[in-house]
CSV table of C-alpha atoms in Angstrom, one decimal:
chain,number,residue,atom,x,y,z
M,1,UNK,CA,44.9,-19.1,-5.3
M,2,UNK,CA,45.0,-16.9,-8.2
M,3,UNK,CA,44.4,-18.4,-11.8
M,4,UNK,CA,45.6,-16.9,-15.4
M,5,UNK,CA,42.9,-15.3,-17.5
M,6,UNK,CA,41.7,-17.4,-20.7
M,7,UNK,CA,43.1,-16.6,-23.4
M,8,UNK,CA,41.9,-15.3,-27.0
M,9,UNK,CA,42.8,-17.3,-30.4
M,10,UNK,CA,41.2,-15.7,-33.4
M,11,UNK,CA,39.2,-18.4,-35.1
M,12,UNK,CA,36.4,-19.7,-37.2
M,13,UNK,CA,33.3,-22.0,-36.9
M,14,UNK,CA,32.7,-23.8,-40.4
M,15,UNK,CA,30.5,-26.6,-41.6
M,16,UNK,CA,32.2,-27.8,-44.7
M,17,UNK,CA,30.5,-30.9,-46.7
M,18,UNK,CA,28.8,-32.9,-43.8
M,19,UNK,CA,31.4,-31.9,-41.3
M,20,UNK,CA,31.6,-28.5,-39.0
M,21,UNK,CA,35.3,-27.5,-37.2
M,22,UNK,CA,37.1,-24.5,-35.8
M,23,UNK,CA,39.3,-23.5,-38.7
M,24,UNK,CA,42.7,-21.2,-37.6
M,25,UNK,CA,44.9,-19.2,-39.7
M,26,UNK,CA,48.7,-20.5,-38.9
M,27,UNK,CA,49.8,-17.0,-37.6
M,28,UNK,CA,46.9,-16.2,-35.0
M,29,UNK,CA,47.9,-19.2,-33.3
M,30,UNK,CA,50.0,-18.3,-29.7
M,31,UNK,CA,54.2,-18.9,-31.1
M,32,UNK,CA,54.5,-22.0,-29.1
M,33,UNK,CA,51.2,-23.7,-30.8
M,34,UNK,CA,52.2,-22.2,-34.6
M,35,UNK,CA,54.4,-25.8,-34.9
M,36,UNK,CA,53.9,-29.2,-34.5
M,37,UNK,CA,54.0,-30.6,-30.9
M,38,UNK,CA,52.7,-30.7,-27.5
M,39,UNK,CA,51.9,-26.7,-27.1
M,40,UNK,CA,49.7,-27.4,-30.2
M,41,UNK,CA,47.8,-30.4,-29.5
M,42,UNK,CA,47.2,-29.3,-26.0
M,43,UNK,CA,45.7,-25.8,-27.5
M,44,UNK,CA,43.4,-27.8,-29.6
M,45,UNK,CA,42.4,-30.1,-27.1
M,46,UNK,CA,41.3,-27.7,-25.0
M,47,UNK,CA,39.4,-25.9,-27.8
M,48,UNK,CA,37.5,-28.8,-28.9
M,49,UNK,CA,36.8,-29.5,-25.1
M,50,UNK,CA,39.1,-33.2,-25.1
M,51,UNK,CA,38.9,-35.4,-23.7
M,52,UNK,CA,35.3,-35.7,-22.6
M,53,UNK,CA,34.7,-38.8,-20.1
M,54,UNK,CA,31.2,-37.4,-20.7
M,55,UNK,CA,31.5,-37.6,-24.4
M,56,UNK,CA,29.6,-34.3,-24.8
M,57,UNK,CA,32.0,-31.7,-25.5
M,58,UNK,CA,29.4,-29.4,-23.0
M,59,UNK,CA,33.0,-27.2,-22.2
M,60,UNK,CA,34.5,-27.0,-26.2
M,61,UNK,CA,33.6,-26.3,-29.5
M,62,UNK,CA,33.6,-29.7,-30.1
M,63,UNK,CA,30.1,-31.6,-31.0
M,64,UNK,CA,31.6,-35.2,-29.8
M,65,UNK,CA,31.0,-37.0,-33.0
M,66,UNK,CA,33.7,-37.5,-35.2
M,67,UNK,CA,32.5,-35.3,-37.7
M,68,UNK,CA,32.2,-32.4,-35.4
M,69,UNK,CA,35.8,-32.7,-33.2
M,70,UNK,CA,37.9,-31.4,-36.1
M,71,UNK,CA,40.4,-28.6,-36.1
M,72,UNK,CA,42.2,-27.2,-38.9
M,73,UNK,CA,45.1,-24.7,-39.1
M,74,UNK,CA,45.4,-23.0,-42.9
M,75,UNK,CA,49.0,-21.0,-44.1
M,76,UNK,CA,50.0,-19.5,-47.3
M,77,UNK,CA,51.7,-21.6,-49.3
M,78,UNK,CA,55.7,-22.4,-49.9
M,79,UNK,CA,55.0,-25.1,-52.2
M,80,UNK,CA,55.3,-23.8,-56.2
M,81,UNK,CA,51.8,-23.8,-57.5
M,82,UNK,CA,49.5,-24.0,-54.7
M,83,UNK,CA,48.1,-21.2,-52.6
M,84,UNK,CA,47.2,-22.3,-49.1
M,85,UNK,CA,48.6,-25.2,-46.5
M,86,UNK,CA,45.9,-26.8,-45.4
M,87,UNK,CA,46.7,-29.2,-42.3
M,88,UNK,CA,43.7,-31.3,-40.6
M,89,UNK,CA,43.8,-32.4,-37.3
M,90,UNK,CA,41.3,-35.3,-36.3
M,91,UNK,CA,40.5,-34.5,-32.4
M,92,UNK,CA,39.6,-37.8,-29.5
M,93,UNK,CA,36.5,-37.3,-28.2
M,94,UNK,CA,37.5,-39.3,-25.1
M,95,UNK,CA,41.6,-39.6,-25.2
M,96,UNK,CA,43.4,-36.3,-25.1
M,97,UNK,CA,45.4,-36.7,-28.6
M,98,UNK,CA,45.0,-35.9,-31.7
M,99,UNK,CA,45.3,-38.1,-35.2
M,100,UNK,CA,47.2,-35.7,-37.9
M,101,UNK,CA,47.6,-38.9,-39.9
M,102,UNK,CA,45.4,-38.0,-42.8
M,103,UNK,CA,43.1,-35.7,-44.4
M,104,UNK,CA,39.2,-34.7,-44.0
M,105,UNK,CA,37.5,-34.5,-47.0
M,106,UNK,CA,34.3,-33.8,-45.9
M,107,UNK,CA,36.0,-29.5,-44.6
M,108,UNK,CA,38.1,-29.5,-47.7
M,109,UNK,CA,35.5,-27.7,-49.3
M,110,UNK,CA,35.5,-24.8,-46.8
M,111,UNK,CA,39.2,-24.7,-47.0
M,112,UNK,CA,39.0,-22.4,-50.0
M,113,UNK,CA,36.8,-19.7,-49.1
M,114,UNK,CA,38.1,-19.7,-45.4
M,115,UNK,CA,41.4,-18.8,-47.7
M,116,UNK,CA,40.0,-16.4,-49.5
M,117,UNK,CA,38.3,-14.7,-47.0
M,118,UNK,CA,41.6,-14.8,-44.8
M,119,UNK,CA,43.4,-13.2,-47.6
M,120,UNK,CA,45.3,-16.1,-48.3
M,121,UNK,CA,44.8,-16.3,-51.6
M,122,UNK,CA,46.9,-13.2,-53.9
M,123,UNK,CA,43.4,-10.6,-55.1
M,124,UNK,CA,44.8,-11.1,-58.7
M,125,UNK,CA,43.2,-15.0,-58.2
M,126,UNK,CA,40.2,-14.3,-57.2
M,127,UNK,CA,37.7,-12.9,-59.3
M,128,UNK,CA,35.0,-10.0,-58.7
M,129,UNK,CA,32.2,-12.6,-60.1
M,130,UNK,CA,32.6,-15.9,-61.3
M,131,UNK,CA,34.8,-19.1,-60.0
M,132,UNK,CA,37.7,-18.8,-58.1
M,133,UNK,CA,40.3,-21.7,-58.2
M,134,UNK,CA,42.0,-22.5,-54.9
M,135,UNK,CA,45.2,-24.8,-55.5
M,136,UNK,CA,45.0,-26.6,-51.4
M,137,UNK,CA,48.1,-28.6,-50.7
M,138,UNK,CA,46.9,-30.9,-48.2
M,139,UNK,CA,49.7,-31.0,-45.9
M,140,UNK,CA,48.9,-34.4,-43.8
M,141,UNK,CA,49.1,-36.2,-46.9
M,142,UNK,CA,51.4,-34.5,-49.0
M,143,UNK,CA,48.5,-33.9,-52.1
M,144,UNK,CA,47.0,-31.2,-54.9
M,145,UNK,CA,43.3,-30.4,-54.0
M,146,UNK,CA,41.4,-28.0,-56.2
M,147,UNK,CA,38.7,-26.4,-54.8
M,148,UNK,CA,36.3,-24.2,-57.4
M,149,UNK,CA,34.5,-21.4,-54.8
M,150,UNK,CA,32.1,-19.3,-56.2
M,151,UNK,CA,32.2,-15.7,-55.9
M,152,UNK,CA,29.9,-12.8,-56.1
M,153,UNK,CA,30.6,-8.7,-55.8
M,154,UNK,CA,34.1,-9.9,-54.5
M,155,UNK,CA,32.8,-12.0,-51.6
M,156,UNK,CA,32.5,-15.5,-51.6
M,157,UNK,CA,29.1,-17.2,-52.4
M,158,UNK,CA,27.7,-19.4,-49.4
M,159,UNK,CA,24.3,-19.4,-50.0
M,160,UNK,CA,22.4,-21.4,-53.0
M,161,UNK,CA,19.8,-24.0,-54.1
M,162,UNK,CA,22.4,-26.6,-54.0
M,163,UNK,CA,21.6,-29.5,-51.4
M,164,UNK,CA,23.9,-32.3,-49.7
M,165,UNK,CA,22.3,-35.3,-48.3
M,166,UNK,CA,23.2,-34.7,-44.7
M,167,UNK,CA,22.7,-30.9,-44.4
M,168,UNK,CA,19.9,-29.6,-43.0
M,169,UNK,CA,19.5,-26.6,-45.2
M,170,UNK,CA,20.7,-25.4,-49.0
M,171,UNK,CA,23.8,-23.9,-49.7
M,172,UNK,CA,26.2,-22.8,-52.9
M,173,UNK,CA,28.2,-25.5,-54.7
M,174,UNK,CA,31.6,-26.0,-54.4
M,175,UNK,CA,33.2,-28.7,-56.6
M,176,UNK,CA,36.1,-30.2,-55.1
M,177,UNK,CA,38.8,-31.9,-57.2
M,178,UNK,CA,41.3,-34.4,-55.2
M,179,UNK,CA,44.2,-34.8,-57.6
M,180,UNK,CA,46.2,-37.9,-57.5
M,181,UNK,CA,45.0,-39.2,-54.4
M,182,UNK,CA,46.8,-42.5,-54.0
M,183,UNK,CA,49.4,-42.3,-51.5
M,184,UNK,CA,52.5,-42.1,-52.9
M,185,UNK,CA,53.4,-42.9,-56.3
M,186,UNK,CA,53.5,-46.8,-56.2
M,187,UNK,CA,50.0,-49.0,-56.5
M,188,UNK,CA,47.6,-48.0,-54.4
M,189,UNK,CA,46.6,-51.4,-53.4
M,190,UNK,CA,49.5,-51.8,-50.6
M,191,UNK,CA,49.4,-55.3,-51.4
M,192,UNK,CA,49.1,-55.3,-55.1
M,193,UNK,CA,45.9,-57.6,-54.9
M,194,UNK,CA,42.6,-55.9,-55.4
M,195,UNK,CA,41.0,-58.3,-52.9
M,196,UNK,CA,43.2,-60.5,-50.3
M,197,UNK,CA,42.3,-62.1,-47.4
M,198,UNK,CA,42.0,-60.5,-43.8
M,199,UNK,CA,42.3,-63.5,-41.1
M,200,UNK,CA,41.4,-61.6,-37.8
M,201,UNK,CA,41.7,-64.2,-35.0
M,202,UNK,CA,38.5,-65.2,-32.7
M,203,UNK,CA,36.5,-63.1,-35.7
M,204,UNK,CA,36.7,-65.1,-38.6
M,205,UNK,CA,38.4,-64.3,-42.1
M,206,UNK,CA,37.2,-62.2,-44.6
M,207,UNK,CA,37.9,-60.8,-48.5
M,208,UNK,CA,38.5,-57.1,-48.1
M,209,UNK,CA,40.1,-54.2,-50.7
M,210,UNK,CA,42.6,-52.8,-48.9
M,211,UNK,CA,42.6,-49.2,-50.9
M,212,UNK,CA,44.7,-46.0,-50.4
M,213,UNK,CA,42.8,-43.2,-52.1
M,214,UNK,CA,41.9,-40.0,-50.3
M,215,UNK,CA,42.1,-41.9,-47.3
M,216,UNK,CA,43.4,-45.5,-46.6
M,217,UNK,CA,40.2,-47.7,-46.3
M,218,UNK,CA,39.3,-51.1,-45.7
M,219,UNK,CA,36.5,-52.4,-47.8
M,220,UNK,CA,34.3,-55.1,-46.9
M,221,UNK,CA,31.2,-57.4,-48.2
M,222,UNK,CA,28.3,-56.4,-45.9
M,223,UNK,CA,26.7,-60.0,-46.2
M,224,UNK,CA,30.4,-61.1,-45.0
M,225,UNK,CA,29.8,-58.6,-41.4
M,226,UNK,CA,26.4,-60.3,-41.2
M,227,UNK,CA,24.6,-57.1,-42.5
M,228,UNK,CA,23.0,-56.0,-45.5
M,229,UNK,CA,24.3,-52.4,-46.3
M,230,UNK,CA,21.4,-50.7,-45.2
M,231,UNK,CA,21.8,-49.8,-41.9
M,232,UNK,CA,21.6,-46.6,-40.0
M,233,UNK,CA,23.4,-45.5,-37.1
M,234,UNK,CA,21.7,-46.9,-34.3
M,235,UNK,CA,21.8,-50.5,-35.6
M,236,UNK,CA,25.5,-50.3,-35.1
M,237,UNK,CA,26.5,-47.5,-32.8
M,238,UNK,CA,24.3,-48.6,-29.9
M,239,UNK,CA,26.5,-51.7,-29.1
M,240,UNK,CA,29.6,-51.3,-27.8
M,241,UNK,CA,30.4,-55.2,-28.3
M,242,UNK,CA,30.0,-54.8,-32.1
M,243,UNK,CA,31.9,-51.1,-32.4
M,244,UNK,CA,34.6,-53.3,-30.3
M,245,UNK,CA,34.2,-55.6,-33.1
M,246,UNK,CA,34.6,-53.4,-35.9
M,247,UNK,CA,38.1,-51.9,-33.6
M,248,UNK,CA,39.6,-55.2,-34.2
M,249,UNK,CA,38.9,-55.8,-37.6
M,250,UNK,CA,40.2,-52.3,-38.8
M,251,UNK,CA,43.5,-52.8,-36.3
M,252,UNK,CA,44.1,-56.0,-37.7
M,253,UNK,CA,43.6,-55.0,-41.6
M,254,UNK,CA,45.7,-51.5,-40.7
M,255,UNK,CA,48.7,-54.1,-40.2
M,256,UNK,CA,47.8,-55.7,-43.2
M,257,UNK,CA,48.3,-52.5,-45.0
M,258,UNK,CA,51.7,-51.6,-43.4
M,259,UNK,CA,50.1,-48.6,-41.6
M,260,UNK,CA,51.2,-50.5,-38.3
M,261,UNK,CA,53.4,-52.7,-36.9
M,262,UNK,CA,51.2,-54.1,-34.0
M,263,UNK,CA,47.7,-53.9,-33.5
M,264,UNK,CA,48.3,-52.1,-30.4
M,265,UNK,CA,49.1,-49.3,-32.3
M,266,UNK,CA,45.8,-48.6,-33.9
M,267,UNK,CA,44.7,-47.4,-30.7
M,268,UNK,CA,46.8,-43.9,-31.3
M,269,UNK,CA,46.0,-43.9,-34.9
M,270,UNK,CA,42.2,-43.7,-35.0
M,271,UNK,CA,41.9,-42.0,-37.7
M,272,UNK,CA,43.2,-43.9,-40.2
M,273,UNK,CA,42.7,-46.7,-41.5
M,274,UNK,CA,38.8,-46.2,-41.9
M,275,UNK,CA,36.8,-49.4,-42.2
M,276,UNK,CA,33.4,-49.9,-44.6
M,277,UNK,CA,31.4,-52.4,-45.9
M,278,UNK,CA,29.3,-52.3,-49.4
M,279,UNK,CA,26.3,-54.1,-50.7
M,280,UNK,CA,24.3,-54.2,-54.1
M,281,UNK,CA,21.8,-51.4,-54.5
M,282,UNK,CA,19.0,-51.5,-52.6
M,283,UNK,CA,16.3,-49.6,-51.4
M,284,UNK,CA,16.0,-48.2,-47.8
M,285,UNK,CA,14.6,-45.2,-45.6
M,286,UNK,CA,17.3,-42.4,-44.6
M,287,UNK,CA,18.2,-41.2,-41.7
M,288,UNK,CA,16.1,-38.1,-42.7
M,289,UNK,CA,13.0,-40.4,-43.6
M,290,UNK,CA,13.9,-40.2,-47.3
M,291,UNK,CA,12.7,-43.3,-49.7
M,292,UNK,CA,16.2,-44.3,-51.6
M,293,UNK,CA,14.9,-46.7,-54.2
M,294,UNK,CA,17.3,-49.7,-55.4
M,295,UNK,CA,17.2,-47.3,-59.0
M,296,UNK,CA,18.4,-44.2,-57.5
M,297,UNK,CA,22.2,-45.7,-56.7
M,298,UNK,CA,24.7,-48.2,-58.3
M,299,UNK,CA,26.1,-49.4,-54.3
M,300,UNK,CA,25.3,-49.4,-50.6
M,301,UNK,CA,28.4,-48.1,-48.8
M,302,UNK,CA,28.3,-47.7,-45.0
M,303,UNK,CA,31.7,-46.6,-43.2
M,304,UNK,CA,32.5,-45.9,-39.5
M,305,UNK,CA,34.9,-42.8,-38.7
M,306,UNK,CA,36.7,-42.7,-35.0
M,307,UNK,CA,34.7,-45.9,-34.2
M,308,UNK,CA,31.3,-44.9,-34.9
M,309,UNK,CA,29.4,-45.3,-38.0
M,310,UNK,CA,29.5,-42.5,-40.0
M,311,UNK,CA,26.1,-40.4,-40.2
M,312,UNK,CA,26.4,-39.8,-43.7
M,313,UNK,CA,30.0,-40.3,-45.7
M,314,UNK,CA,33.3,-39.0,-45.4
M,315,UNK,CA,35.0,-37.0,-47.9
M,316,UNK,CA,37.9,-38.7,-48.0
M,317,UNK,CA,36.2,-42.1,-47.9
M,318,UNK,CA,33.6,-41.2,-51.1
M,319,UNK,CA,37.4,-40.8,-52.7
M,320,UNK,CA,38.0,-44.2,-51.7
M,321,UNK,CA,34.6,-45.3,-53.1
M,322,UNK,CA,34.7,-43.9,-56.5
M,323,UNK,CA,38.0,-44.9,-56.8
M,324,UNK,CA,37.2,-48.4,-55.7
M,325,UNK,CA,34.5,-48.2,-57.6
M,326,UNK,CA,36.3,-47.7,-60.8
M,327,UNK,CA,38.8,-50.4,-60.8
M,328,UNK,CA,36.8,-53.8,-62.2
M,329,UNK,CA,37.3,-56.5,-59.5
M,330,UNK,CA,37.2,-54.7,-56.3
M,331,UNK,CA,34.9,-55.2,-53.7
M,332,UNK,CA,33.0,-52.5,-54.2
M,333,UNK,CA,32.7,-52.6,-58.3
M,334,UNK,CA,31.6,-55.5,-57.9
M,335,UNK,CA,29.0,-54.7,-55.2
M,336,UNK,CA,28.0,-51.8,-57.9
M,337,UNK,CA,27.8,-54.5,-61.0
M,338,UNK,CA,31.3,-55.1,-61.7
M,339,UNK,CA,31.7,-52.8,-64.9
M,340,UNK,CA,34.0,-50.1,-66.0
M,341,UNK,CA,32.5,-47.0,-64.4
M,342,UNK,CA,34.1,-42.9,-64.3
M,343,UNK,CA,31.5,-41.8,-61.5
M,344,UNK,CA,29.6,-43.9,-58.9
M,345,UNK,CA,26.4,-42.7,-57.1
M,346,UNK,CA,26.1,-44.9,-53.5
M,347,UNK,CA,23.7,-44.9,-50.5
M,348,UNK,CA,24.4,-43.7,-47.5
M,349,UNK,CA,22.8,-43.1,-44.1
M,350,UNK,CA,21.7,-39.9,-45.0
M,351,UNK,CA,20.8,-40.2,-48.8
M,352,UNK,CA,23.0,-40.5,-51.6
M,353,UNK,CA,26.7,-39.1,-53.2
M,354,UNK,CA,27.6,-38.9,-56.8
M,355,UNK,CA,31.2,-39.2,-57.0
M,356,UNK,CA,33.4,-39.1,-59.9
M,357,UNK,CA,36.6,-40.7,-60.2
M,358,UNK,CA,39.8,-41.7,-63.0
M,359,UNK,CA,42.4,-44.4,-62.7
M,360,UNK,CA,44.1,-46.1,-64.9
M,361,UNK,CA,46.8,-49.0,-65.2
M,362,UNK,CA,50.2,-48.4,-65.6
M,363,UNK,CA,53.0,-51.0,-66.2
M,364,UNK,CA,50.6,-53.8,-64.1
M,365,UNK,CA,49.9,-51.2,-61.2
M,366,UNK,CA,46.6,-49.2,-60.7
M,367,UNK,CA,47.0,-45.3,-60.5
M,368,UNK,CA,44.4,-43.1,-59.6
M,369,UNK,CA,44.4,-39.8,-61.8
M,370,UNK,CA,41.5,-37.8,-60.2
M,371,UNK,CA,38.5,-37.7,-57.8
M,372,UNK,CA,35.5,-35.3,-58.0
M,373,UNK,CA,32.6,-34.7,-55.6
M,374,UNK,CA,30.6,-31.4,-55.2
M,375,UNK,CA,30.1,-30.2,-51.6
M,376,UNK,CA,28.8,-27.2,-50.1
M,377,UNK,CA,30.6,-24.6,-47.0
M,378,UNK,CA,29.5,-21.7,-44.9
M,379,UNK,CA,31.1,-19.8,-41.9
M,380,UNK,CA,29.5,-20.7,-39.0
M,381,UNK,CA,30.7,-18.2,-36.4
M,382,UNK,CA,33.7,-15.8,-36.6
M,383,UNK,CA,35.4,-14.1,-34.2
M,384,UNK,CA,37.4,-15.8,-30.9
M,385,UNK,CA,37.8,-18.8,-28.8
M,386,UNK,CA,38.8,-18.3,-25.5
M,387,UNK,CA,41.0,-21.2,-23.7
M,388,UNK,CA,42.6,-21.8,-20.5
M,389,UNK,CA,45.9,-21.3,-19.5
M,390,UNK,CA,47.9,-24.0,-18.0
């Protein structure tokens, strides 16, 4: 029997923030993958290696954790005012689809220089030396993102002193600037309370701040999960009866927030909500063996992504966070002290983020103007994938 040959999609391994993916530019992709659909997700299945009953990813470019089984596909932009299209695409390690439902926060900041260096962004923008300012419209979401690359001799800047809790090695910074990151343009708390009541049946019923901002999150008390905001990775991820837990919690509260109608659905929409749980500052060991003392943060905040707990943070969630953060009477405020706050610095399993954030109230209804967070990005590889034919 005779098979096709692979074949070759021009492409590019980056680690942006704490996360790495294979980042595409729109028009290298084959004309049946370049929109939405089947021909698409397929491609990028295969790319990432998914699913994996295995859960390795050994034949992909996937790293089977969720902050390693990420594709995104990049365009010049239409939109007035913006430069690049930037469209994320949240791969299943273990079920072959793919969650386009919101954004990743975490490779936002290598969005911009995979731009630049793609030649996405018009010469005149980019300075010689200096800062360039990339205007991202995230296109799962529908939202401004500014990213601020640095630039030197006319080629972006990768390497620097600056370091992220959660990457191995140093890197340059990018600041990345998530405007008006509330979904839509009514109050970001879908149901208009900064803390309701989640009754989840044969779990129990618990406050939580239901918050769209960056990414639509659940927030939790820890002490209310039965844990104290400290944990690492293994406490949680090594038992599948909890992470089943945690499943049914976040399916239940995504109907709560009117993401679902059924809690059936959750199962296809993995993505989002995301699901976390904050504490008051304390100190712990990281996942890196780095002391965090109680005085070095203002929260605890552990999250899970894709059903795992999240190593470190996601982007979009640290949104959430600061966000949450600086509204006076959510959960986590008042796990950070309950006072008026424009930046938050929390505890994660890796170390710590200090993330800025503005909202305001308008006409009874909280709006969120702004989140900022510094990251750092690098190309990993550059070159080719190769992937099966059908």
């Amino acid at each position: 029997m005779a098979f096709k040959p692979q074949i070759k999609v021009p492409a590019t391994y980056m680690r942006g923030g704490t996360s790495k993916g294979v980042f595409f530019n729109l028009a290298d992709l084959p004309a049946a993958a370049q929109v939405a659909g089947e021909a698409r997700d397929n491609l990028l299945l295969r790319v990432i290696g998914s699913p994996d009953p295995y859960a390795k990813h050994t034949d992909g470019m996937g790293g089977a954790t969720s902050s390693t089984s990420k594709t995104v596909i990049l365009a010049k932009s239409d939109v007035p005012d913006h430069d690049v299209d930037y469209l994320f695409g949240q791969v299943a390690i273990d079920k072959p689809f793919i969650d386009w439902s919101g954004n990743c926060g975490n490779l936002t900041a290598a969005v911009g220089a995979f731009a630049i260096s793609s030649g996405l962004v018009e010469a005149e923008c980019v300075p010689e030396n200096g800062i360039a300012v990339v205007r991202i419209w995230q296109a799962n979401i529908k939202k401004t993102i500014i990213a601020h690359i640095p630039m030197t001799n006319g080629e972006v800047q990768e390497t620097g002193e600056f370091e992220l809790d959660g990457v191995t090695f140093p890197a340059a910074e990018v600041v990345v600037e998530f405007m008006d990151p509330a979904d839509g343009e009514g109050d970001m708390f879908p149901s208009g309370n900064l803390i309701d009541s989640l009754e989840v049946p044969g779990i129990g019923t618990f406050p939580v701040t239901m918050i769209n901002a960056g990414i639509p999150t659940l927030f939790f008390n820890a002490e209310d999960l039965g844990y104290t905001g400290t944990e690492l990775q293994e406490a949680i991820n090594s038992d599948a009866a909890v992470l089943e837990r945690f499943e049914t919690i976040r399916a239940h509260g995504a109907v709560k927030m009117g993401l679902i109608k059924d809690i059936e659905e959750a199962k296809v929409r993995q993505h989002t909500p995301k699901i976390a749980f904050a504490a008051p500052a304390q100190a712990y060991t990281a996942s890196s063996g780095k002391a965090i003392a109680e005085s070095d943060i203002d929260v605890c905040v552990r999250a899970l992504s894709m059903g795992k707990l999240h190593h470190a943070m996601m982007g979009t969630a640290a949104v959430a966070i600061a966000t949450a953060a600086a509204i006076p009477g959510t959960i986590v405020n008042l796990a950070a002290g309950g006072t008026e706050r424009e930046s938050v610095t929390f505890g994660h399993p890796s170390g710590t983020l200090k993330v800025g954030a503005a909202a305001k109230l308008v006409d009874g209804k909280w709006l969120a103007e702004k989140a900022v967070m510094s990251r750092s990005a690098r190309i990993l590889m550059e070159g080719s994938v190769r992937v099966p034919q059908d």
